[in-house]
PDB file of C-alpha atoms in Angstrom:
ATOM      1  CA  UNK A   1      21.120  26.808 -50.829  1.00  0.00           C
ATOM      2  CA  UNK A   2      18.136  28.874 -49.231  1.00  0.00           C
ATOM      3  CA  UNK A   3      17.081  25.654 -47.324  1.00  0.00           C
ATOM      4  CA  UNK A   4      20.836  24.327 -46.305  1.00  0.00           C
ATOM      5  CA  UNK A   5      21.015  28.505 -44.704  1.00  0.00           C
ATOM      6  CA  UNK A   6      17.513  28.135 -43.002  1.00  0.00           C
ATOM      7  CA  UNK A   7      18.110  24.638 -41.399  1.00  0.00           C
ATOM      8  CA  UNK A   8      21.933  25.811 -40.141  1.00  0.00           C
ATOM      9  CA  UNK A   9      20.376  28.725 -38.654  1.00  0.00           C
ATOM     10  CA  UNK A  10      17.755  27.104 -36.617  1.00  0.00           C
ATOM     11  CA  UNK A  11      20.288  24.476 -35.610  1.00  0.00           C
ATOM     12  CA  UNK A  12      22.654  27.555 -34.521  1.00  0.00           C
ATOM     13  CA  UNK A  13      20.876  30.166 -33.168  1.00  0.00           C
ATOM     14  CA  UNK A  14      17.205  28.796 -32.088  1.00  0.00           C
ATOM     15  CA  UNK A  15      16.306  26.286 -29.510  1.00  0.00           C
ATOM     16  CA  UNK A  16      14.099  24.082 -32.144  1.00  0.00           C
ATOM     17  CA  UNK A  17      16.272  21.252 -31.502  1.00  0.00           C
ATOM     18  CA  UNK A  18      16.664  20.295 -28.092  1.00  0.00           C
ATOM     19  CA  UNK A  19      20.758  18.791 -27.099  1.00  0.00           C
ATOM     20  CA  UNK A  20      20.362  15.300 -25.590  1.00  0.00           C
ATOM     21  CA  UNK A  21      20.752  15.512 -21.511  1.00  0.00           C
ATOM     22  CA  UNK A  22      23.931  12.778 -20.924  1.00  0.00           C
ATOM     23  CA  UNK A  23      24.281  11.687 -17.777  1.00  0.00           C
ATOM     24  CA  UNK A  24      27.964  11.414 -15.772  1.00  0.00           C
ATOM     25  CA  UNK A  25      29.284   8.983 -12.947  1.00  0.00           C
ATOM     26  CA  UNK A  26      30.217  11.015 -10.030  1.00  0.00           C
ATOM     27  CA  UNK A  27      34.016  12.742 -10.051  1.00  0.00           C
ATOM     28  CA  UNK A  28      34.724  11.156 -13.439  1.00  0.00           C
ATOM     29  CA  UNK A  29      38.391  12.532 -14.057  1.00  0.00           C
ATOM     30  CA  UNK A  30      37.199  12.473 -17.903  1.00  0.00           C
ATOM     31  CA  UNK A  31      35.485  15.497 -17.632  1.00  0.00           C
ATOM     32  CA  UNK A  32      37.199  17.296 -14.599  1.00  0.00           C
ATOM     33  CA  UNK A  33      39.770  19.264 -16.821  1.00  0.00           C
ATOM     34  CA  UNK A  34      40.235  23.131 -16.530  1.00  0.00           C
ATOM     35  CA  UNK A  35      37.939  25.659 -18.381  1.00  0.00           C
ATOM     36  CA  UNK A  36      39.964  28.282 -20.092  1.00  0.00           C
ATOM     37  CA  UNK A  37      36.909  30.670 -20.563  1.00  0.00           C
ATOM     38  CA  UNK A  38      34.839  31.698 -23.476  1.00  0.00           C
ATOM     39  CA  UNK A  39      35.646  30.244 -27.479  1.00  0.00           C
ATOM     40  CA  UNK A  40      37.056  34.085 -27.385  1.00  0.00           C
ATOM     41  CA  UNK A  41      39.748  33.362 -25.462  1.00  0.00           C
ATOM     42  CA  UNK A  42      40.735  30.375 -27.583  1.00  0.00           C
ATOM     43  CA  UNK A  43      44.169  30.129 -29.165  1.00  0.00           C
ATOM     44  CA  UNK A  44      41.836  29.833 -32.766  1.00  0.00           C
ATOM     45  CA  UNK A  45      38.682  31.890 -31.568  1.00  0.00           C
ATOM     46  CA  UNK A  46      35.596  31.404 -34.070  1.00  0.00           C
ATOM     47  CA  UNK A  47      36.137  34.573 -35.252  1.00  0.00           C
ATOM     48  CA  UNK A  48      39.426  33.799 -36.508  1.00  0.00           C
ATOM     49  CA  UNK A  49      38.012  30.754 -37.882  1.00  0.00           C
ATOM     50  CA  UNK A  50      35.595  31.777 -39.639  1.00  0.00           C
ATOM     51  CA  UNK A  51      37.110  34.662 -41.328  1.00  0.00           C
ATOM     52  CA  UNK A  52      40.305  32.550 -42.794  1.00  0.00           C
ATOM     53  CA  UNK A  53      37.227  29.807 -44.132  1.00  0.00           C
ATOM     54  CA  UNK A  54      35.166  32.417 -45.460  1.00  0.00           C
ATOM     55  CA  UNK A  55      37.509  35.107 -46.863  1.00  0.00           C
ATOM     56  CA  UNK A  56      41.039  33.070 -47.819  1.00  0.00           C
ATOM     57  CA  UNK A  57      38.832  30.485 -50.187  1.00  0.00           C
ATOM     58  CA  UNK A  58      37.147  33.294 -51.667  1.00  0.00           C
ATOM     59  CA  UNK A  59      40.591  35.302 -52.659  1.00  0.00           C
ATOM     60  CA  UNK A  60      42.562  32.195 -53.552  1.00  0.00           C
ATOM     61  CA  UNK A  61      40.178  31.422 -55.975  1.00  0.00           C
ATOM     62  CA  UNK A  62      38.696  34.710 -57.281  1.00  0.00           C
ATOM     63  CA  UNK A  63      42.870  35.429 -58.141  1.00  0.00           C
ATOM     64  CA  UNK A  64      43.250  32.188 -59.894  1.00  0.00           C
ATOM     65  CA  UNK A  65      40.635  32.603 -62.204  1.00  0.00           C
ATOM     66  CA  UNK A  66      41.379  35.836 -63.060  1.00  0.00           C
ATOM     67  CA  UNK A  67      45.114  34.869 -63.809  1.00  0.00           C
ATOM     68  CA  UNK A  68      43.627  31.944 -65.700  1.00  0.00           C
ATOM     69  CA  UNK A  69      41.439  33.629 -67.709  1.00  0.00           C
ATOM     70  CA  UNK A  70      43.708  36.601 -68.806  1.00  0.00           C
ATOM     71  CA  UNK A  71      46.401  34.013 -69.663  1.00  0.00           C
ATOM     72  CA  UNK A  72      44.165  32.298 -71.826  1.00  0.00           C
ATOM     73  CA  UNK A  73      42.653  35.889 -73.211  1.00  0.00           C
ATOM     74  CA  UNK A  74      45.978  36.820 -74.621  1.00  0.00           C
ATOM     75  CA  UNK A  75      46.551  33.529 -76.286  1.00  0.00           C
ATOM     76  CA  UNK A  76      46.364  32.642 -79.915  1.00  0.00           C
ATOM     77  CA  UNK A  77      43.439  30.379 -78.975  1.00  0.00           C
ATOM     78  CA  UNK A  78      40.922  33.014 -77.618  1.00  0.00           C
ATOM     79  CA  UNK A  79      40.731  34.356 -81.081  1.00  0.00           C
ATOM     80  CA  UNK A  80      38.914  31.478 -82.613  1.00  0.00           C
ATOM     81  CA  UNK A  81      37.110  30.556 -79.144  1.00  0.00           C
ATOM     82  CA  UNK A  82      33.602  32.523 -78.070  1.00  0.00           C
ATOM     83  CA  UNK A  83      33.550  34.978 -74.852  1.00  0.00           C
ATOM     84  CA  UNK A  84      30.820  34.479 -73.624  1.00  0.00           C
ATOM     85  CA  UNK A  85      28.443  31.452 -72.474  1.00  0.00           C
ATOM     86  CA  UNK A  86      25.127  31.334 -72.957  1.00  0.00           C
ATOM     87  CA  UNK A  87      22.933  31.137 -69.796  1.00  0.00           C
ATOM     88  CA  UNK A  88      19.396  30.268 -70.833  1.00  0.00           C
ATOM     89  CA  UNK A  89      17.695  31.965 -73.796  1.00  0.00           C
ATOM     90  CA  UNK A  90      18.292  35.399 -72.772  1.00  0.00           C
ATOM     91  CA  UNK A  91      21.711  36.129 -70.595  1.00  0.00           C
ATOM     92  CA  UNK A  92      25.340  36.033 -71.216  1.00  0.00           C
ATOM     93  CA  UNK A  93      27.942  35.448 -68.475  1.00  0.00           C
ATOM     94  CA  UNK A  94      31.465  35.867 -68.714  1.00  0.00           C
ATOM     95  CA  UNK A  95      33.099  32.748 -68.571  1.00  0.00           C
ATOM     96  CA  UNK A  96      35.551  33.791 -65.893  1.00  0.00           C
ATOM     97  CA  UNK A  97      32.131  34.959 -63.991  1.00  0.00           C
ATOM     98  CA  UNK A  98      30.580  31.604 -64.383  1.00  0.00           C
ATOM     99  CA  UNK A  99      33.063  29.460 -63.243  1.00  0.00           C
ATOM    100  CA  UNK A 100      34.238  31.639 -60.375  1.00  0.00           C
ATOM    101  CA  UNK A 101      30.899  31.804 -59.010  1.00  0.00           C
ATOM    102  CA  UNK A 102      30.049  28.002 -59.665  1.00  0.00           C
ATOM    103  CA  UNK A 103      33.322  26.640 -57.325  1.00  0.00           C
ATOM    104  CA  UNK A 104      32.428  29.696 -54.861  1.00  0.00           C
ATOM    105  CA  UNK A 105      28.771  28.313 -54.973  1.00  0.00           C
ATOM    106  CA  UNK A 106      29.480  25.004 -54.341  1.00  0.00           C
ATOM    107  CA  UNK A 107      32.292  25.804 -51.583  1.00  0.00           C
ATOM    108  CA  UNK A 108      29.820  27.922 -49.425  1.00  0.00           C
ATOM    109  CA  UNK A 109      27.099  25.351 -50.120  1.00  0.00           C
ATOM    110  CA  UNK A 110      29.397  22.739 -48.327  1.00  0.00           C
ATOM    111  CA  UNK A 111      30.114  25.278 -45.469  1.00  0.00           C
ATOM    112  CA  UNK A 112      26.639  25.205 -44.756  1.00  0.00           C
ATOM    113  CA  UNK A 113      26.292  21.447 -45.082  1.00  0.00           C
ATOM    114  CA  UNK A 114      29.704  20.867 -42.689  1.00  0.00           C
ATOM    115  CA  UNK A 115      27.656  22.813 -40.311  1.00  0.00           C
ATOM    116  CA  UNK A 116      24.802  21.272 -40.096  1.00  0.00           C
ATOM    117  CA  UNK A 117      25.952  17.840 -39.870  1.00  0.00           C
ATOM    118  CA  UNK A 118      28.094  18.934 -37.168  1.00  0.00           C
ATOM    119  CA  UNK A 119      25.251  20.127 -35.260  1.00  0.00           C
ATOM    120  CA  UNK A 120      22.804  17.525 -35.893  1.00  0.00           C
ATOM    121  CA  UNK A 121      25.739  15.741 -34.399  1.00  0.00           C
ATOM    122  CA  UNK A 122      25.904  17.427 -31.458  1.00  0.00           C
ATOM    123  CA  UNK A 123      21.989  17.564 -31.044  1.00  0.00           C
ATOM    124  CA  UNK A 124      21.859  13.890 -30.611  1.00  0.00           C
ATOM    125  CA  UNK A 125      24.883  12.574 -29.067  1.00  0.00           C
ATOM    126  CA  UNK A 126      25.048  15.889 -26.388  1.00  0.00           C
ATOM    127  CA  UNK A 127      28.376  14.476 -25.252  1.00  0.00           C
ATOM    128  CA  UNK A 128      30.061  16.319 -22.789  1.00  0.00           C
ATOM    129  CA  UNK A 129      33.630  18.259 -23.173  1.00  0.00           C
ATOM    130  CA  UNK A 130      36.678  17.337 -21.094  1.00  0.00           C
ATOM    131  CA  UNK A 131      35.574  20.635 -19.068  1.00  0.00           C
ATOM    132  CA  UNK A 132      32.171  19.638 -18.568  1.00  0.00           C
ATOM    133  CA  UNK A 133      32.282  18.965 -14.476  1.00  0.00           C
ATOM    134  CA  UNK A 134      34.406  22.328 -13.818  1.00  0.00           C
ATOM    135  CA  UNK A 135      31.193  24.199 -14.929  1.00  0.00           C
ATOM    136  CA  UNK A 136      28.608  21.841 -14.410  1.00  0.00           C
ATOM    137  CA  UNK A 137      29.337  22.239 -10.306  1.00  0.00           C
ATOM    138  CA  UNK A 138      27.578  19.538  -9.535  1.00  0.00           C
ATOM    139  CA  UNK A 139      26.573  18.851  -5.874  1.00  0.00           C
ATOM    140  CA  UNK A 140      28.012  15.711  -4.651  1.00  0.00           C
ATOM    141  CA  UNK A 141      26.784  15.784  -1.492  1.00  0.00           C
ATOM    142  CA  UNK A 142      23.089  16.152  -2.661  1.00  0.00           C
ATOM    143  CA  UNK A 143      23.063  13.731  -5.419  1.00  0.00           C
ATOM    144  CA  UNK A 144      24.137  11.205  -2.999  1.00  0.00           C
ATOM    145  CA  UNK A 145      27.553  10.470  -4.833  1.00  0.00           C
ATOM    146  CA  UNK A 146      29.170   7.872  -1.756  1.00  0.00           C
ATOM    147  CA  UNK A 147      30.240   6.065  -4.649  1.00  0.00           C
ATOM    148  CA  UNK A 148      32.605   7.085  -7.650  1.00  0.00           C
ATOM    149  CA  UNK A 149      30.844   4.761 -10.259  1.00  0.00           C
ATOM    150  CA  UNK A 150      26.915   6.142  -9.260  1.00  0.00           C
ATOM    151  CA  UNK A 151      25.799   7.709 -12.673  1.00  0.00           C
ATOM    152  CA  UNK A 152      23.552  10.885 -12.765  1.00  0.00           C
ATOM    153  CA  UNK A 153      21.452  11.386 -15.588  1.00  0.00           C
ATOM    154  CA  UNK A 154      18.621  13.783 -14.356  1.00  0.00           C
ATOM    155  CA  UNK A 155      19.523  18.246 -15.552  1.00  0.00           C
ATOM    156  CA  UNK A 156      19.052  19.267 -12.463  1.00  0.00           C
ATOM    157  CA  UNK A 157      22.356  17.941 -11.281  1.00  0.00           C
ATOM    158  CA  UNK A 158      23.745  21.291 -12.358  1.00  0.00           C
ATOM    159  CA  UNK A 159      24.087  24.378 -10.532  1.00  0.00           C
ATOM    160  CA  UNK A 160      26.377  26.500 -12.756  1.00  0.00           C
ATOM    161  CA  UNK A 161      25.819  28.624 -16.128  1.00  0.00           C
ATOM    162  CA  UNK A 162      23.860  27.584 -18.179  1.00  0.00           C
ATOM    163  CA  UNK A 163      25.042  28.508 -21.251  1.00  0.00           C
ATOM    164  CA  UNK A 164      28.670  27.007 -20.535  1.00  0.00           C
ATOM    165  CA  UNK A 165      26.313  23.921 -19.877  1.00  0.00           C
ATOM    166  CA  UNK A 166      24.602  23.891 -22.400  1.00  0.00           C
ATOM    167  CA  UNK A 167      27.812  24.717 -24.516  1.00  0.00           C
ATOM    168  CA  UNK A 168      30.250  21.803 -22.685  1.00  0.00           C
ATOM    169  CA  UNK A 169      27.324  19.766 -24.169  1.00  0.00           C
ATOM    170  CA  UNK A 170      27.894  20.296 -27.637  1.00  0.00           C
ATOM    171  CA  UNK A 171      31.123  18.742 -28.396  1.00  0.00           C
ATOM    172  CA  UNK A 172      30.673  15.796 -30.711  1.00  0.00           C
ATOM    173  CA  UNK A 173      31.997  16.310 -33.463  1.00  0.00           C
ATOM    174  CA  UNK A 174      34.412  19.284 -33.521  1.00  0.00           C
ATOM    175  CA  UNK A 175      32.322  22.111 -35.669  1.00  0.00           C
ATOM    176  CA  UNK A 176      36.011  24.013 -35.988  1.00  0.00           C
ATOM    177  CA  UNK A 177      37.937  20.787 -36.594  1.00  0.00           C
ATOM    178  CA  UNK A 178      34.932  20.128 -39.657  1.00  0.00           C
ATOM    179  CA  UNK A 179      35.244  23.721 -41.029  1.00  0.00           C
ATOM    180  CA  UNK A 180      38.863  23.876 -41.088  1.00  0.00           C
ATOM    181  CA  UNK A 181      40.000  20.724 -42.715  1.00  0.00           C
ATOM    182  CA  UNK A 182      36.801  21.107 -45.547  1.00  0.00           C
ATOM    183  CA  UNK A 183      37.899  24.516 -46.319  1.00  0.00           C
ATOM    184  CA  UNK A 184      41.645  23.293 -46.804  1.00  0.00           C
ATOM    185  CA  UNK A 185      40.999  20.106 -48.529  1.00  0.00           C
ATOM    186  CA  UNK A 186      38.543  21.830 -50.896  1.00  0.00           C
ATOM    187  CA  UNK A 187      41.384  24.604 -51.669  1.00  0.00           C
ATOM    188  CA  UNK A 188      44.198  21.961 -51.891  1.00  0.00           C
ATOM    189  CA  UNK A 189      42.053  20.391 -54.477  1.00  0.00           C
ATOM    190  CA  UNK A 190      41.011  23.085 -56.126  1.00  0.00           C
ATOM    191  CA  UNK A 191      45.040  24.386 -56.629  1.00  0.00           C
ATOM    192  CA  UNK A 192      45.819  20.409 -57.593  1.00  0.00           C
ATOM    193  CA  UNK A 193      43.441  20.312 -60.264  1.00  0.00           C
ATOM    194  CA  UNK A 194      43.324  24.007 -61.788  1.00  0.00           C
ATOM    195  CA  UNK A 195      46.860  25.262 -61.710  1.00  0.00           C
ATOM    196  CA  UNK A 196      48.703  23.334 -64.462  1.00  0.00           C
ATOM    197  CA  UNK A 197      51.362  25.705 -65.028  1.00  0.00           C
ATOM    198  CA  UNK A 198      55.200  25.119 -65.612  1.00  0.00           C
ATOM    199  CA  UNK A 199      57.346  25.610 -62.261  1.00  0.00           C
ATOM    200  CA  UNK A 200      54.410  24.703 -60.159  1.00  0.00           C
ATOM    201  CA  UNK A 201      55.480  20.887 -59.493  1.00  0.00           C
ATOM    202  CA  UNK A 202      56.683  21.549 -55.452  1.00  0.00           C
ATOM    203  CA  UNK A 203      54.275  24.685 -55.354  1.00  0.00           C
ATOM    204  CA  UNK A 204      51.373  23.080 -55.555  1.00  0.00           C
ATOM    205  CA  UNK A 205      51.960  20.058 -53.028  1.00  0.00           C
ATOM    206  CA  UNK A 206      53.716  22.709 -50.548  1.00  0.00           C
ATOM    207  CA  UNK A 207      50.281  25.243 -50.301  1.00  0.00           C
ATOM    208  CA  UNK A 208      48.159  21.761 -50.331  1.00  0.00           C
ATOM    209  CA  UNK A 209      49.781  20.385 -47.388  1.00  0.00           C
ATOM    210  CA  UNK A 210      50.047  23.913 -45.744  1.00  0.00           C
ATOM    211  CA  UNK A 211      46.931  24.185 -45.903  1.00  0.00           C
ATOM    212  CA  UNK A 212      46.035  20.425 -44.006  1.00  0.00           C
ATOM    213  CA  UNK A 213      48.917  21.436 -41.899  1.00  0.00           C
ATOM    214  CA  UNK A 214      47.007  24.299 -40.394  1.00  0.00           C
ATOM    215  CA  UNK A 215      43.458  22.096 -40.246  1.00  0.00           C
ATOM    216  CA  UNK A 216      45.284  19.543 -38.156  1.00  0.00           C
ATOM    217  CA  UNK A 217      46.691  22.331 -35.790  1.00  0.00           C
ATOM    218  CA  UNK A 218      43.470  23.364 -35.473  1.00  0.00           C
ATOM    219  CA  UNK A 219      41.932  20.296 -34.320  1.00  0.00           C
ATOM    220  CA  UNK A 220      44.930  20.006 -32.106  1.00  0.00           C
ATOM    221  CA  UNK A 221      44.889  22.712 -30.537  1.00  0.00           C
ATOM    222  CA  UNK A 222      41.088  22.071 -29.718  1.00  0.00           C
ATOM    223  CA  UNK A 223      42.620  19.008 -27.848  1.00  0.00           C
ATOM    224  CA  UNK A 224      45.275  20.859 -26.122  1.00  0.00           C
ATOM    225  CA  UNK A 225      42.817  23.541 -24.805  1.00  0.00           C
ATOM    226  CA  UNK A 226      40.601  20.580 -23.665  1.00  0.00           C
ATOM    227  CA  UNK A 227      37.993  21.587 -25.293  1.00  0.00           C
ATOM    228  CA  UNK A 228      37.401  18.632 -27.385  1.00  0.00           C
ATOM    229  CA  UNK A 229      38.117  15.403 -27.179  1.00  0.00           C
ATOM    230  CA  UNK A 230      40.108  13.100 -29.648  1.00  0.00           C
ATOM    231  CA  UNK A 231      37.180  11.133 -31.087  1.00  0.00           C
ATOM    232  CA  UNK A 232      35.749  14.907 -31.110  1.00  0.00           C
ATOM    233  CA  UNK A 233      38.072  16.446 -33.741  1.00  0.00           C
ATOM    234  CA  UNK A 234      38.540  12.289 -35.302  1.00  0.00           C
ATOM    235  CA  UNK A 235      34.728  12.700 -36.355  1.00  0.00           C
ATOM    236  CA  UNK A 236      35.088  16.561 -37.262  1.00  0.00           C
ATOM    237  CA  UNK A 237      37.817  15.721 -39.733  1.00  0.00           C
ATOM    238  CA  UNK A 238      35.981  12.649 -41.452  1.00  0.00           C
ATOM    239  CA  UNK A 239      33.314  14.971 -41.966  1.00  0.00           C
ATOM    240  CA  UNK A 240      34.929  17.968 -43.630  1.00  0.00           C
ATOM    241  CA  UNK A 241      36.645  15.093 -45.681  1.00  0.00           C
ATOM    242  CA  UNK A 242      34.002  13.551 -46.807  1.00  0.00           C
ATOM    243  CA  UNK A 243      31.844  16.409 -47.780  1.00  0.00           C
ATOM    244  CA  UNK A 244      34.729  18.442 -49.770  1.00  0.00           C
ATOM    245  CA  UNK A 245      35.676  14.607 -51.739  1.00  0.00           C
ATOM    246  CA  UNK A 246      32.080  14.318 -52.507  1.00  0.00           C
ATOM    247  CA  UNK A 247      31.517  17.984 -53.673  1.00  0.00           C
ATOM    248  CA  UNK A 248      35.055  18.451 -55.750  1.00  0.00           C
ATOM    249  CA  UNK A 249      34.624  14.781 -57.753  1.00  0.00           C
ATOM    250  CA  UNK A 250      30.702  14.168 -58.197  1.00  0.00           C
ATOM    251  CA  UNK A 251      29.773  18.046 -58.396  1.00  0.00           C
ATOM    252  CA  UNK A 252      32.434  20.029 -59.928  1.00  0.00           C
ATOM    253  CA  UNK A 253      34.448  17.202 -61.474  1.00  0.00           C
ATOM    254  CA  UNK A 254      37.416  18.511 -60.045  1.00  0.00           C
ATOM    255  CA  UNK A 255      37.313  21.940 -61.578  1.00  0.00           C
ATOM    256  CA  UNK A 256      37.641  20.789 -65.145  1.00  0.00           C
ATOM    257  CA  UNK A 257      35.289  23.504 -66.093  1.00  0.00           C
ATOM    258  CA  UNK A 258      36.378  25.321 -69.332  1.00  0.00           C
ATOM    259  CA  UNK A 259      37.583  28.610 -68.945  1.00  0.00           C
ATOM    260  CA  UNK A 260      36.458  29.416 -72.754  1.00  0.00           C
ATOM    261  CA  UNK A 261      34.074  27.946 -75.034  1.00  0.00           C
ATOM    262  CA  UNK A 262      34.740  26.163 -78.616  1.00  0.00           C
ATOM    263  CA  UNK A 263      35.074  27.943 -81.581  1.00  0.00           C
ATOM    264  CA  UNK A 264      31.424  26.422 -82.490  1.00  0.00           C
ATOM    265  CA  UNK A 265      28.370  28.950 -81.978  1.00  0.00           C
ATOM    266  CA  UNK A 266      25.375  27.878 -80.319  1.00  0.00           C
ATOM    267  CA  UNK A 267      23.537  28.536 -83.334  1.00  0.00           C
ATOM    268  CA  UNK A 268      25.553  25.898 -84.949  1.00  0.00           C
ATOM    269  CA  UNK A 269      25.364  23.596 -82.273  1.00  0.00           C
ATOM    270  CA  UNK A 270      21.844  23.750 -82.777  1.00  0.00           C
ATOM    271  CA  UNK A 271      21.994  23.576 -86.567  1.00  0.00           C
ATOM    272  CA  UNK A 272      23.898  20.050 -86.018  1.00  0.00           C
ATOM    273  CA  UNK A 273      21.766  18.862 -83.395  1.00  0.00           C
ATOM    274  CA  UNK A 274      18.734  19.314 -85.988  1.00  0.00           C
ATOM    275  CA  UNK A 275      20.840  17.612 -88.679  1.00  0.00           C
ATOM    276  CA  UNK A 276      21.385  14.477 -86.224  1.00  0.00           C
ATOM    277  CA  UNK A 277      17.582  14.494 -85.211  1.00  0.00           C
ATOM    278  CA  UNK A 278      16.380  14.777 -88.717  1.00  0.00           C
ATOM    279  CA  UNK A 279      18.920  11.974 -89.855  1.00  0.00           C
ATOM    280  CA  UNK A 280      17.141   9.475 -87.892  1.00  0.00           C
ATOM    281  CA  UNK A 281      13.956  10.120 -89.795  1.00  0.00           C
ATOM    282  CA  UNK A 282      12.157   7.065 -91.533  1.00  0.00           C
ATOM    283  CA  UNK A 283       9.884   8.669 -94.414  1.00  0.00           C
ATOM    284  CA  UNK A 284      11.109   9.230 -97.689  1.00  0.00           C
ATOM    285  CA  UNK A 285       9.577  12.731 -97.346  1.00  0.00           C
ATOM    286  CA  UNK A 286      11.495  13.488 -94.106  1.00  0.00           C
ATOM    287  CA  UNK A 287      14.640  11.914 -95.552  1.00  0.00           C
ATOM    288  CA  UNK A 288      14.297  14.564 -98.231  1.00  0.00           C
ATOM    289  CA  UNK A 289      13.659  17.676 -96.404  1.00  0.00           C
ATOM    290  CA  UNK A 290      16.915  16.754 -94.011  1.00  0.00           C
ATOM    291  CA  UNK A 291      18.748  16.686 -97.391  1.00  0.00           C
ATOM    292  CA  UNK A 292      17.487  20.114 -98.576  1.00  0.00           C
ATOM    293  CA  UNK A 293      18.477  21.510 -95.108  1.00  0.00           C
ATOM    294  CA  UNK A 294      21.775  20.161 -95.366  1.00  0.00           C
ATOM    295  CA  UNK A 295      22.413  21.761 -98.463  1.00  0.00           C
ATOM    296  CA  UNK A 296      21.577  24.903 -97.647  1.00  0.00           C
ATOM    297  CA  UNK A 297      23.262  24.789 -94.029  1.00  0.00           C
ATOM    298  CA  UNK A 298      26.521  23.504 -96.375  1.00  0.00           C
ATOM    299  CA  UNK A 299      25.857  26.274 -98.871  1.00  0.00           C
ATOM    300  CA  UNK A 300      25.959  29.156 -95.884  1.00  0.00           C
ATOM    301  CA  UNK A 301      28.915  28.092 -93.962  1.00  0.00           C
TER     302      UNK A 301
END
């Protein structure tokens, strides 16, 4: 986790990676489209954003748990089931503290991850937003553009800000298309697989496609403000998919975590571990001693 935070920082807020100069033909209408100003002034500014993929996750699943976990607390089965799980040698979580933090864990784990695939995406491919001319300026007259199809490749072509620039350079994929669809596939999963209650058959389908709903509006509207293109938000989404599959079914299984342990101790576990190892034991001396011990573990319990 401490290395995914470090590499997404440099890649967001340092200049160690350098965003690939693409060149442009002269008064390409692909990129002539109207800036709208800042990410600020978006329809779905990153502040937005980011608060509903960091905070809503976090609630939606902190609640379930806890409604999970008391439900099972007052049942019949909690009374013959242990508390608490056994962390190492010398801590105790709470299950509903264990599991909680494991799918929070992995969720922000895969925030960072979206995040830097997205900008190692942009880093290389630098291509440029449909607004890129409007605040690139170029000079036509200068850079010799008689012609619509002569292509100009060289930085210098650019006389306005540099940080829009620099910023109508990093388009490719969509970082808020990526974030938005991970964060509600991973929750539409995560409600899928954990809630299993009666009365929740339309429920659950209705919050999972909610959730995509809003994700695609997102991307869309990223289109409709022109800044992104199609194959811009297209890549953004396959990413977010692809990391929140690959984290829900190889890493947490889809959330089949147990909520309570078995009513069998570790002590005993580790009593019938021992009893398995010593069965396997060839000496008649060692075939003896496993007997002893399984009289006496027989005569205790």
């Amino acid at each position: 986790m401490a290395g995914t935070v470090m590499l997404a920082y440099y890649f967001e807020y340092t200049d160690t990676f350098s965003v690939h100069v693409q060149g442009f033909f002269c008064y390409d209408t692909t990129y002539t489209k109207p800036y709208l100003g800042p990410e600020d002034s978006s329809a779905v500014p990153p502040i937005l954003l980011y608060a509903v993929v960091a905070g809503l996750p976090t609630l939606l699943i902190t609640i379930t748990e806890t409604v999970l976990f008391l439900i099972q607390y007052t049942s019949k089965e909690f009374i013959r089931s242990e508390k608490t799980v056994a962390t190492g040698d010398c801590c105790y979580l709470n299950p509903l503290v264990r599991r909680t933090f494991r799918f929070l864990g992995v969720y922000t784990f895969g925030l960072f991850t979206v995040d830097i695939f997205v900008n190692a995406g942009q880093v290389v491919t630098g291509n440029l937003a449909p607004y890129f001319l409007t605040v690139c300026k170029p000079n036509y007259t200068a850079l010799g553009c008689q012609q619509a199809l002569r292509y100009i490749s060289h930085q210098e072509a650019c006389t306005g800000n540099q940080d829009d620039i620099l910023r109508a350079r990093k388009t490719f994929p969509s970082k808020e298309a990526a974030l938005s669809i991970y964060a509600a596939l991973y929750l539409a999963m995560y409600v899928t697989c954990t809630v299993q209650a009666k009365g929740t058959r339309l429920a659950k389908p209705v919050l999972s496609l909610s959730l995509m709903c809003l994700a695609f509006l997102t991307g869309l509207n990223r289109v409709a403000e022109y800044r992104n293109h199609w194959s811009d938000v297209i890549a953004g989404f396959i990413i977010g998919i692809a990391i929140a599959t690959f984290l829900v079914v190889c890493v947490v299984h889809n959330f089949k975590g147990k909520l309570l342990l078995t009513g069998e101790s570790p002590a005993e576990q580790q009593a019938n571990t021992a009893m398995l190892n010593m069965g396997r034991a060839d000496s008649p001396l060692e075939k003896y001693i496993a007997s002893q011990n399984h009289i006496a573990f027989t005569e205790v319990t």
